[in-house]
Coordinates of C-alpha atoms and ligand atoms in Angstrom, one line a residue:
X131 CA 0.0 0.0 0.0
X132 CA 1.6 3.2 -1.1
X133 CA -0.4 6.4 -2.0
X134 CA 0.7 9.5 -3.7
X135 CA -2.7 11.2 -3.4
X136 CA -5.2 11.3 -0.5
X137 CA -8.5 13.1 -1.2
X138 CA -10.6 14.2 1.7
X139 CA -14.2 15.1 1.2
X140 CA -14.8 17.2 4.4
X141 CA -18.4 17.9 3.4
X142 CA -20.7 17.0 0.5
X143 CA -22.7 20.1 1.1
X144 CA -22.4 22.8 -1.6
X145 CA -23.6 26.4 -1.8
X146 CA -24.1 26.2 -5.6
X147 CA -26.6 24.1 -7.6
X148 CA -24.9 23.7 -10.9
X149 CA -27.3 22.4 -13.6
X150 CA -25.1 19.5 -14.6
X151 CA -23.9 18.4 -11.1
X152 CA -24.7 14.8 -10.5
X153 CA -23.4 14.7 -6.9
X154 CA -25.9 14.2 -4.1
X155 CA -25.7 17.0 -1.5
X156 CA -26.5 15.2 1.7
X157 CA -25.1 17.8 4.1
X158 CA -22.7 15.4 5.7
X159 CA -19.5 16.6 7.5
X160 CA -16.5 14.6 8.4
X161 CA -15.7 15.0 12.1
X162 CA -12.0 15.8 12.7
X163 CA -11.5 12.6 14.8
X164 CA -12.3 10.4 11.8
X165 CA -9.9 12.5 9.6
X166 CA -7.1 12.2 12.1
X167 CA -7.6 8.5 12.6
X168 CA -7.5 8.0 8.8
X169 CA -4.4 10.2 8.5
X170 CA -2.6 8.4 11.3
X171 CA -3.0 5.2 9.3
X172 CA -2.3 6.6 5.8
X173 CA 0.6 8.9 6.6
X174 CA 3.3 6.1 6.8
X175 CA 1.9 4.8 3.5
X176 CA 2.3 8.1 1.7
X177 CA 5.0 8.4 -1.0
X178 CA 8.0 10.7 -0.3
X179 CA 6.3 13.4 -2.4
X180 CA 2.5 13.3 -2.2
X181 CA -0.7 15.3 -2.6
X182 CA -3.5 15.9 -0.1
X183 CA -6.5 17.0 -2.0
X184 CA -9.5 18.8 -0.4
X185 CA -12.7 18.1 -2.3
X186 CA -16.5 18.5 -1.8
X187 CA -19.3 19.6 -2.1
X188 CA -17.7 22.9 -1.5
X189 CA -14.7 22.2 0.7
X190 CA -14.3 25.9 1.8
X191 CA -17.6 25.5 3.8
X192 CA -15.3 23.4 6.0
X193 CA -12.3 25.8 6.1
X194 CA -11.8 25.3 9.8
X195 CA -11.5 21.5 9.3
X196 CA -9.0 22.1 6.4
X197 CA -6.9 24.0 8.9
X198 CA -7.2 21.4 11.6
X199 CA -6.4 18.6 9.0
X200 CA -3.2 20.4 7.9
X201 CA -2.2 21.1 11.5
X202 CA -2.4 17.4 12.2
X203 CA -0.5 16.5 9.1
X204 CA 2.2 18.9 10.0
X205 CA 2.5 17.3 13.4
X206 CA 2.9 13.9 11.8
X207 CA 5.4 15.3 9.3
X208 CA 7.5 17.3 11.8
X209 CA 10.6 15.6 10.7
X210 CA 9.8 16.5 7.1
X211 CA 10.1 13.0 5.8
X212 CA 7.4 13.6 3.2
X213 CA 7.1 16.5 0.8
X214 CA 3.4 17.2 1.1
X215 CA 1.5 19.3 -1.5
X216 CA -2.0 20.6 -0.8
X217 CA -4.7 21.0 -3.4
X218 CA -8.3 22.3 -3.3
X219 CA -11.2 22.2 -5.8
X220 CA -13.5 25.1 -5.2
X221 CA -16.3 27.1 -6.9
X222 CA -14.5 30.2 -5.5
X223 CA -17.5 31.8 -3.9
X224 CA -16.0 31.7 -0.4
X225 CA -12.4 32.7 -1.2
X226 CA -11.8 35.5 1.2
X227 CA -8.6 37.5 2.0
X228 CA -8.0 35.3 5.1
X229 CA -8.4 32.1 3.1
X230 CA -6.2 33.3 0.2
X231 CA -3.5 34.1 2.7
X232 CA -3.7 30.6 4.2
X233 CA -3.6 29.0 0.7
X234 CA -0.6 31.1 -0.2
X235 CA 1.2 30.2 3.0
X236 CA 0.7 26.5 2.3
X237 CA 1.5 26.8 -1.5
X238 CA -1.8 25.3 -2.5
X239 CA -2.7 24.0 -6.0
X240 CA -6.1 25.6 -6.5
X241 CA -8.5 24.1 -9.0
X242 CA -11.2 26.8 -9.6
X243 CA -14.5 25.7 -11.2
X244 CA -15.1 28.4 -13.9
X245 CA -17.1 27.8 -17.0
X246 CA -16.1 31.1 -18.7
X247 CA -19.0 32.6 -20.7
X248 CA -21.2 29.7 -19.7
X249 CA -20.7 30.4 -16.0
X250 CA -24.0 32.2 -15.3
X251 CA -25.9 29.7 -17.5
X252 CA -24.7 26.5 -15.8
X253 CA -23.5 27.6 -12.4
X254 CA -24.7 30.3 -10.0
X255 CA -26.1 33.4 -11.7
X256 CA -23.9 36.4 -10.9
X257 CA -20.9 34.3 -10.1
X258 CA -19.2 35.2 -13.4
X259 CA -18.5 38.8 -12.4
X260 CA -17.1 37.8 -9.1
X261 CA -14.7 35.2 -10.6
X262 CA -13.5 37.5 -13.3
X263 CA -12.4 40.0 -10.6
X264 CA -11.1 37.2 -8.3
X265 CA -8.8 35.4 -10.7
X266 CA -6.3 38.3 -10.9
X267 CA -6.3 38.6 -7.1
X268 CA -5.5 34.9 -6.8
X269 CA -2.7 35.2 -9.4
X270 CA -1.1 37.9 -7.3
X271 CA -0.4 35.2 -4.6
X272 CA 2.8 33.8 -6.0
X273 CA 2.8 30.5 -4.1
X274 CA -0.7 29.5 -5.2
X275 CA -0.8 27.5 -8.4
X276 CA -4.1 28.2 -10.1
X277 CA -5.8 26.0 -12.7
X278 CA -9.4 26.2 -13.8
X279 CA -11.9 23.5 -14.5
X280 CA -14.7 24.3 -17.1
X281 CA -17.6 22.0 -17.9
X282 CA -19.6 22.4 -21.1
X283 CA -23.0 20.8 -21.9
X284 CA -24.9 20.3 -25.2
X285 CA -26.5 23.6 -24.4
X286 CA -23.4 25.7 -23.6
X287 CA -20.9 24.2 -26.0
X288 CA -21.1 27.2 -28.3
X289 CA -19.2 29.1 -25.6
X290 CA -16.2 26.8 -25.5
X291 CA -13.6 28.5 -27.7
X292 CA -14.4 32.1 -26.5
X293 CA -14.3 30.9 -22.9
X294 CA -10.9 29.4 -23.4
X295 CA -9.7 32.7 -24.8
X296 CA -11.2 34.6 -21.9
X297 CA -9.7 32.3 -19.2
X298 CA -6.3 32.6 -20.8
X299 CA -6.6 36.4 -21.2
X300 CA -7.2 36.5 -17.4
X301 CA -3.8 34.9 -17.0
X302 CA -4.7 31.3 -15.9
X303 CA -1.7 29.1 -16.8
X304 CA -3.5 25.7 -17.0
X305 CA -7.0 24.8 -18.0
X306 CA -9.1 21.6 -17.8
X307 CA -12.2 21.1 -19.9
X308 CA -14.9 18.6 -19.3
X309 CA -18.1 17.7 -21.0
X310 CA -21.2 16.8 -19.1
X311 CA -23.4 13.9 -20.4
X312 CA -26.6 15.7 -19.3
X313 CA -28.6 16.9 -21.1
X314 CA -28.1 14.4 -24.0
X315 CA -25.9 15.5 -26.9
X316 CA -27.8 15.8 -30.1
X317 CA -26.1 15.3 -33.6
X318 CA -26.3 19.2 -33.9
X319 CA -24.6 19.8 -30.6
X320 CA -21.8 17.3 -31.4
X321 CA -21.2 19.2 -34.7
X322 CA -21.0 22.4 -32.7
X323 CA -18.5 20.8 -30.4
X324 CA -16.3 19.8 -33.3
X325 CA -16.4 23.4 -34.6
X326 CA -15.6 24.9 -31.2
X327 CA -12.6 22.6 -30.7
X328 CA -11.4 23.4 -34.3
X329 CA -11.6 27.1 -33.3
X330 CA -9.6 26.5 -30.2
X331 CA -7.0 24.5 -32.2
X332 CA -6.6 27.4 -34.7
X333 CA -5.9 29.7 -31.8
X334 CA -3.5 27.4 -30.1
X335 CA -1.6 26.7 -33.3
X336 CA -1.2 30.5 -33.8
X337 CA -0.2 31.3 -30.2
X338 CA 2.0 28.4 -29.1
X339 CA 5.1 26.8 -30.5
X340 CA 4.8 23.2 -29.1
X341 CA 1.9 21.0 -28.3
X342 CA 3.3 20.5 -24.8
X343 CA 3.2 24.3 -24.2
X344 CA -0.6 24.6 -24.7
X345 CA -2.5 25.2 -21.4
X346 CA -5.4 22.9 -22.2
X347 CA -4.1 20.0 -20.1
X348 CA -5.8 17.1 -21.9
X349 CA -4.7 18.3 -25.3
X350 CA -1.1 19.0 -24.2
X351 CA -0.5 15.6 -22.6
X352 CA 1.1 13.0 -24.7
X353 CA -0.3 9.5 -24.4
X354 CA 1.2 6.1 -25.0
X355 CA -0.9 3.4 -26.6
X356 CA -2.0 0.9 -23.9
X357 CA -5.1 -0.6 -22.5
X358 CA -6.4 1.9 -20.0
X359 CA -7.1 0.8 -16.4
X360 CA -8.7 2.6 -13.5
X361 CA -6.1 3.7 -11.0
X362 CA -8.3 3.7 -8.0
X363 CA -6.6 2.5 -4.8
X364 CA -3.4 1.8 -6.7
X365 CA -1.7 5.0 -5.8
X366 CA -4.6 7.0 -4.3
X367 CA -7.3 6.8 -1.7
X368 CA -10.2 9.0 -0.8
X369 CA -12.1 9.6 2.4
X370 CA -15.8 10.4 1.8
X371 CA -18.0 12.8 3.9
X372 CA -19.8 9.7 5.4
X373 CA -16.5 8.4 6.8
X374 CA -16.0 5.6 4.2
X375 CA -12.7 5.0 2.4
X376 CA -12.6 4.5 -1.4
X377 CA -9.9 4.1 -4.1
X378 CA -10.9 7.4 -5.8
X379 CA -13.1 10.3 -4.9
X380 CA -15.4 9.6 -7.9
X381 CA -16.7 6.3 -6.4
X382 CA -18.7 7.8 -3.5
X383 CA -20.3 10.3 -5.9
X384 CA -21.6 7.6 -8.1
X385 CA -22.5 5.0 -5.4
X386 CA -24.1 7.5 -3.0
X387 CA -27.7 6.4 -2.5
X388 CA -26.7 2.9 -3.8
X389 CA -25.4 1.8 -0.4
X390 CA -27.4 -1.4 -0.4
X391 CA -25.9 -2.3 -3.8
X392 CA -23.5 -5.2 -3.6
X393 CA -21.4 -3.6 -6.3
X394 CA -20.9 -0.6 -4.1
X395 CA -19.6 -2.8 -1.2
X396 CA -17.2 -4.6 -3.6
X397 CA -15.4 -1.4 -4.5
X398 CA -15.4 0.2 -1.0
X399 CA -12.7 -0.2 1.7
X400 CA -15.5 0.4 4.3
X401 CA -15.7 2.9 7.1
X402 CA -12.4 4.0 8.7
X403 CA -12.9 1.8 11.8
X404 CA -13.8 -1.3 9.7
X405 CA -10.8 -0.8 7.4
X406 CA -8.4 -0.3 10.3
X407 CA -9.7 -3.6 11.8
X408 CA -8.0 -5.6 9.0
X409 CA -6.4 -3.2 6.4
X410 CA -4.3 -5.7 4.5
X411 CA -7.1 -8.2 3.9
X412 CA -9.7 -5.5 3.0
X413 CA -7.3 -3.7 0.7
X414 CA -6.4 -6.9 -1.1
X415 CA -10.0 -7.9 -1.5
X416 CA -11.1 -4.5 -2.8
X417 CA -8.2 -4.2 -5.2
X418 CA -9.0 -7.5 -6.8
X419 CA -12.5 -6.1 -7.7
X420 CA -11.0 -2.8 -9.0
X421 CA -8.5 -4.8 -11.1
X422 CA -11.4 -5.7 -13.3
X423 CA -12.0 -2.0 -14.2
X424 CA -10.0 -1.9 -17.5
X425 CA -11.1 -1.1 -21.0
X426 CA -10.7 -4.8 -22.0
X427 CA -13.7 -5.6 -19.7
X428 CA -15.9 -2.7 -20.8
X429 CA -18.6 -2.7 -23.4
X430 CA -21.0 -0.4 -25.2
X431 CA -24.6 -1.4 -26.2
X432 CA -23.1 -2.3 -29.7
X433 CA -19.9 -4.3 -28.8
X434 CA -17.3 -5.3 -26.3
X435 CA -14.4 -2.8 -26.2
X436 CA -11.9 -5.6 -26.6
X437 CA -13.3 -6.1 -30.1
X438 CA -12.7 -2.4 -31.0
X439 CA -9.7 -1.4 -33.1
X440 CA -9.3 1.8 -31.1
X441 CA -9.0 0.2 -27.6
X442 CA -5.4 1.1 -27.1
X443 CA -6.0 4.8 -27.6
X444 CA -9.3 5.0 -25.8
X445 CA -9.6 5.9 -22.1
X446 CA -12.9 6.0 -20.4
X447 CA -13.3 6.4 -16.6
X448 CA -15.7 3.6 -15.6
X449 CA -17.3 5.7 -12.8
X450 CA -17.7 8.9 -14.8
X451 CA -19.3 6.9 -17.7
X452 CA -21.6 5.0 -15.3
X453 CA -23.4 8.3 -14.6
X454 CA -24.9 8.0 -18.2
X455 CA -24.9 4.2 -18.7
X456 CA -26.1 3.5 -15.1
X457 CA -23.7 0.5 -14.7
X458 CA -20.0 0.4 -14.0
X459 CA -18.2 -1.1 -17.0
X460 CA -20.9 -0.2 -19.4
X461 CA -20.3 2.8 -21.8
X462 CA -23.1 4.6 -23.4
X463 CA -23.0 5.1 -27.2
X464 CA -22.9 8.8 -26.5
X465 CA -19.8 8.5 -24.3
X466 CA -18.2 6.2 -26.9
X467 CA -18.8 8.7 -29.7
X468 CA -17.6 11.6 -27.7
X469 CA -14.4 9.8 -26.6
X470 CA -13.7 8.9 -30.3
X471 CA -14.2 12.4 -31.3
X472 CA -11.9 13.8 -28.6
X473 CA -9.2 11.3 -29.6
X474 CA -9.4 12.4 -33.2
X475 CA -9.3 16.0 -32.2
X476 CA -6.2 15.4 -30.0
X477 CA -4.6 13.7 -33.1
X478 CA -5.4 16.8 -35.1
X479 CA -3.8 19.0 -32.5
X480 CA -0.6 16.8 -32.6
X481 CA -0.5 16.8 -36.4
X482 CA -1.1 20.6 -36.5
X483 CA 1.9 21.1 -34.2
X484 CA 4.1 18.6 -36.2
X485 CA 3.3 20.5 -39.4
X486 CA 4.1 23.8 -37.7
X487 CA 7.5 22.4 -36.6
X488 CA 8.2 21.4 -40.1
X489 CA 7.3 24.8 -41.3
X490 CA 4.2 23.6 -43.2
X491 CA 0.9 25.5 -43.0
X492 CA -1.4 23.3 -40.9
X493 CA -4.0 21.6 -43.2
X494 CA -6.8 22.4 -40.7
X495 CA -9.9 24.2 -41.7
X496 CA -9.6 27.6 -40.0
X497 CA -12.4 28.4 -37.7
X498 CA -11.7 31.8 -36.3
X499 CA -12.5 32.7 -32.7
X500 CA -14.8 35.6 -32.2
Ligands
LIG824 S1 -10.5 6.0 -13.9 FE1 -12.0 7.3 -12.9 S2 -12.6 6.2 -11.0 FE2 -10.7 5.3 -11.8 S3 -9.0 6.4 -10.7 FE3 -9.4 7.5 -12.7 S4 -10.9 9.1 -12.3 FE4 -10.9 7.6 -10.5
LIG825 S1 -14.1 3.8 -28.9 FE1 -16.0 3.0 -27.9 S2 -16.1 0.8 -28.3 FE2 -14.0 1.5 -28.8 S3 -12.8 1.1 -26.9 FE3 -13.6 3.2 -26.8 S4 -15.5 3.1 -25.7 FE4 -15.0 1.0 -26.4

């Protein structure tokens, strides 16, 4: 057992009601004694350099508990045998002067949910103005590493390319883009998505020299062909707001409300006390179930992924895709199509940058950004 990432969901309560959010907001809070008990066990299993990630709900609703958690970790790490990085995913609404100072002092990685021009459509009305003013304030804090996470839906996809430009103009150095499966993507919205990505590509090709320089993380990352497997529990672990331990923070989101489901038990390490009763045996048993979560065991309604010629370049998170297919290991046709499209787009990004390096004009249909 060795973990490079420990995610703590201090509360699943949130002060936003984003239209595409599938998380149940049950108003549960981790008490600090559960957190410290889990940390006392996990600390010796952390890698020399590791990440403690605060997630929610909106984790800043539990800011006092974040401070207590870090104080406890610093006591455990007083001999500095681990290099611990902290990260926080937030909607930004509660970021005050005091909190920013604390995040700066602890050199936090801050993942800010910000949908650009779609912000007031999908997230809380009026939050756009606040975030546009807040981002430059965060960037002044030199020890905070800021990244944004933007989610687009079939209804807001027309804002993708202009939102990317806006976020970069504000000075954000790294961006993550996600696509919500709800509401369903129609053929027209998928065509719009392609056009928007083409517009972003045209901009990136003009503004950046190398593919690895571009700030859209998924497009910049190189990938090796292989059969993708879920990494839950392998090098990461998560403590949910109800006090149960999982291999990844996405599991409690999906299985919440499905507690009686045997499948949920199969993938869960159990409550902290249960797990600490026999950690080695519970870990081994749970990991043998998670080992089955690889592309070679997944299927769409049309075929098994193992029969697909694209399997080695396809990566689908089994839990994220279960939100639309309603079963772990099943991939909806919509997710399969979108995954294929994204892979082709990524190849076009790579080809465009290769052509640029060779001094050739990219053979990509220009789609200007407005
Ligand atoms: S594949 Fe999905 S569930 Fe598995 S570790 Fe990655 S994000 Fe978590
Ligand atoms: S492209 Fe579709 S069928 Fe092929 S491996 Fe990916 S999800 Fe499975």
